[in-house]
PDB file of C-alpha atoms in Angstrom:
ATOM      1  CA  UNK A 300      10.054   6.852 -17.979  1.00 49.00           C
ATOM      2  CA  UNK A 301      11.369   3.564 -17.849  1.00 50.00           C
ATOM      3  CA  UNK A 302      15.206   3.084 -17.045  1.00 49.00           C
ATOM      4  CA  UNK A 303      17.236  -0.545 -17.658  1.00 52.00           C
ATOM      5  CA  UNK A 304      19.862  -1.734 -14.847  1.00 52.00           C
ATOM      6  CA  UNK A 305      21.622  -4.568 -15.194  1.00 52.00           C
ATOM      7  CA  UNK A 306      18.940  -6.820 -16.817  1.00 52.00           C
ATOM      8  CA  UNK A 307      15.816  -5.309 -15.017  1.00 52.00           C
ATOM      9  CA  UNK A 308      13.940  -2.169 -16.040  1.00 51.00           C
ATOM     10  CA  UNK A 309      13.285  -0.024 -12.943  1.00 50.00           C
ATOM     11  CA  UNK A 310      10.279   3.129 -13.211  1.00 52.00           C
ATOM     12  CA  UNK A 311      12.576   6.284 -12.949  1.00 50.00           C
ATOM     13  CA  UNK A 312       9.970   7.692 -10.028  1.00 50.00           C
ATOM     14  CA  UNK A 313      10.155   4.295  -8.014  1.00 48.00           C
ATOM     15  CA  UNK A 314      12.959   2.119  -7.816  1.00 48.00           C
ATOM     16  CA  UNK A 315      11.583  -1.337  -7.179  1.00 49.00           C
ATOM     17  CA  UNK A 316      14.578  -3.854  -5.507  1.00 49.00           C
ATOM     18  CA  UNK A 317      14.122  -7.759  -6.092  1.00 51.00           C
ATOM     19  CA  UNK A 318      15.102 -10.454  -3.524  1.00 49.00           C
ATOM     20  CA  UNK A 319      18.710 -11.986  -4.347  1.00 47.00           C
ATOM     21  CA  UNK A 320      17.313 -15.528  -4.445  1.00 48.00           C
ATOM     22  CA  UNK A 321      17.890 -18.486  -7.071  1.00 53.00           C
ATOM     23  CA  UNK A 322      17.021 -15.687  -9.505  1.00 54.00           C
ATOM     24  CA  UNK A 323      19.548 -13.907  -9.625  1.00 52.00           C
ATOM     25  CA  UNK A 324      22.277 -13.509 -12.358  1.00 52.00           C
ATOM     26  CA  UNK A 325      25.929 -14.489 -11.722  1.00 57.00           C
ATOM     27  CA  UNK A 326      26.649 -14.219 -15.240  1.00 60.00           C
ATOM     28  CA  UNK A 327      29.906 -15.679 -16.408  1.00 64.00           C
ATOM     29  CA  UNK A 328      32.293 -14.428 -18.915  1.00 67.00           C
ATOM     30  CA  UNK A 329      34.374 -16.055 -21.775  1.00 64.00           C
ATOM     31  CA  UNK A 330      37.795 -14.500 -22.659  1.00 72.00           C
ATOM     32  CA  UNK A 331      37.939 -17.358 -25.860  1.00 73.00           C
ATOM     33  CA  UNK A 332      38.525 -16.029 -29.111  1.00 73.00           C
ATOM     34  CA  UNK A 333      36.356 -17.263 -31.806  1.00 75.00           C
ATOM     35  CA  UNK A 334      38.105 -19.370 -34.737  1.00 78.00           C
ATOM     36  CA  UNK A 335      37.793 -17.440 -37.716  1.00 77.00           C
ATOM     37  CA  UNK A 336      39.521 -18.755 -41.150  1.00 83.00           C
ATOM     38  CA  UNK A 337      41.131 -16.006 -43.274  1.00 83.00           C
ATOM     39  CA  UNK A 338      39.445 -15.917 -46.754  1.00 86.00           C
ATOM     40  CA  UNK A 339      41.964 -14.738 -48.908  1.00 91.00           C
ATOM     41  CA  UNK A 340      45.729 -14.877 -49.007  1.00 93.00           C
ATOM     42  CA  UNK A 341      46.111 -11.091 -48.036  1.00 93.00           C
ATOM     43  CA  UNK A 342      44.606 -11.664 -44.766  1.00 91.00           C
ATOM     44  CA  UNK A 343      46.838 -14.821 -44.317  1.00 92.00           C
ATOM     45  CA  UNK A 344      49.712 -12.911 -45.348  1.00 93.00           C
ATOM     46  CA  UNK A 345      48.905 -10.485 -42.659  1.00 92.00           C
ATOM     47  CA  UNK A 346      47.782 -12.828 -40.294  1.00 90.00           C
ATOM     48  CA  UNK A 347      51.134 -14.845 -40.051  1.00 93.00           C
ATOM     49  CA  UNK A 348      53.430 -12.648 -38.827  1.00 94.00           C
ATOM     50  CA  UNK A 349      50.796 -11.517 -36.482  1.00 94.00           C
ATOM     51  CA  UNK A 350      50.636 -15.127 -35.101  1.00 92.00           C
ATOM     52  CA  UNK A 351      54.714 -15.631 -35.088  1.00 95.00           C
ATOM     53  CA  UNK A 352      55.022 -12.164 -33.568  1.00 95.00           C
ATOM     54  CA  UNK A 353      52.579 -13.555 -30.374  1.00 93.00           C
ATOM     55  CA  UNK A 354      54.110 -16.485 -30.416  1.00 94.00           C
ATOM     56  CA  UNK A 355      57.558 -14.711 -29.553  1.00 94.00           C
ATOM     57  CA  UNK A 356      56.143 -12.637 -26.740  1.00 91.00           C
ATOM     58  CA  UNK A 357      54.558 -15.584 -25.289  1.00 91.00           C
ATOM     59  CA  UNK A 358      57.484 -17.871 -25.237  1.00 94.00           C
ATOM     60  CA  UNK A 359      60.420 -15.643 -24.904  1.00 94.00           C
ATOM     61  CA  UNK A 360      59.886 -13.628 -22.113  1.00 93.00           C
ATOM     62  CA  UNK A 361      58.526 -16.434 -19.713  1.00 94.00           C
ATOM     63  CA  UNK A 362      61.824 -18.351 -20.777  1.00 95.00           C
ATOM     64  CA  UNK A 363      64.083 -15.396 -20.345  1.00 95.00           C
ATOM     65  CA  UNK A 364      62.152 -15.557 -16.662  1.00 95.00           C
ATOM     66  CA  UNK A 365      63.085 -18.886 -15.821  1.00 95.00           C
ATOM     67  CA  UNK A 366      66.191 -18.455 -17.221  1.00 96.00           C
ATOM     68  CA  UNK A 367      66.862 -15.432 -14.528  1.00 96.00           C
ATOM     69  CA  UNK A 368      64.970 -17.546 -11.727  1.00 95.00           C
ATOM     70  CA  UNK A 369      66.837 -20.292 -12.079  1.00 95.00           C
ATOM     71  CA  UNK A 370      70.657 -19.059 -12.528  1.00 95.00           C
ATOM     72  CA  UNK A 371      69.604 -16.197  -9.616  1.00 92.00           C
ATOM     73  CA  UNK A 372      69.189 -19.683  -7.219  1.00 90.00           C
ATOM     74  CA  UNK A 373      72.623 -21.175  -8.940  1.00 90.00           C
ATOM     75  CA  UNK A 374      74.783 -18.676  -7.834  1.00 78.00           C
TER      76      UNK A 374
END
């Protein structure tokens, strides 16, 4: 019985460990979101609230933040 770890398949009896050399994987990561087009006007219906709701979080609270840092250093 074969068993896969990470990206190499090790024999369940005998685990075999590779040399860390220029072999090995220092796999990245992405956190982009992919640009997908809504199709119909449902979805865009849907979809722009969504965007004006995360646009609020986004901007408000970091301004409310500086807002606080900076009249905190006024007074």
């Amino acid at each position: 019985m074969s068993v896969a770890i990470g990206t190499h398949l090790v024999d369940a009896g005998v685990a075999q460990v590779r040399a860390a050399g220029p072999r090995l994987h220092r796999g990245g990561g992405s956190f982009a979101a992919p640009e997908v087009e809504p199709d119909d006007s449902e979805t865009r219906r849907k979809a722009l609230p969504h965007a004006l709701l995360s646009y609020f979080f986004g901007t408000v609270p970091i301004a409310v933040a500086i807002n606080l840092v900076t009249n905190l250093r006024q007074s």
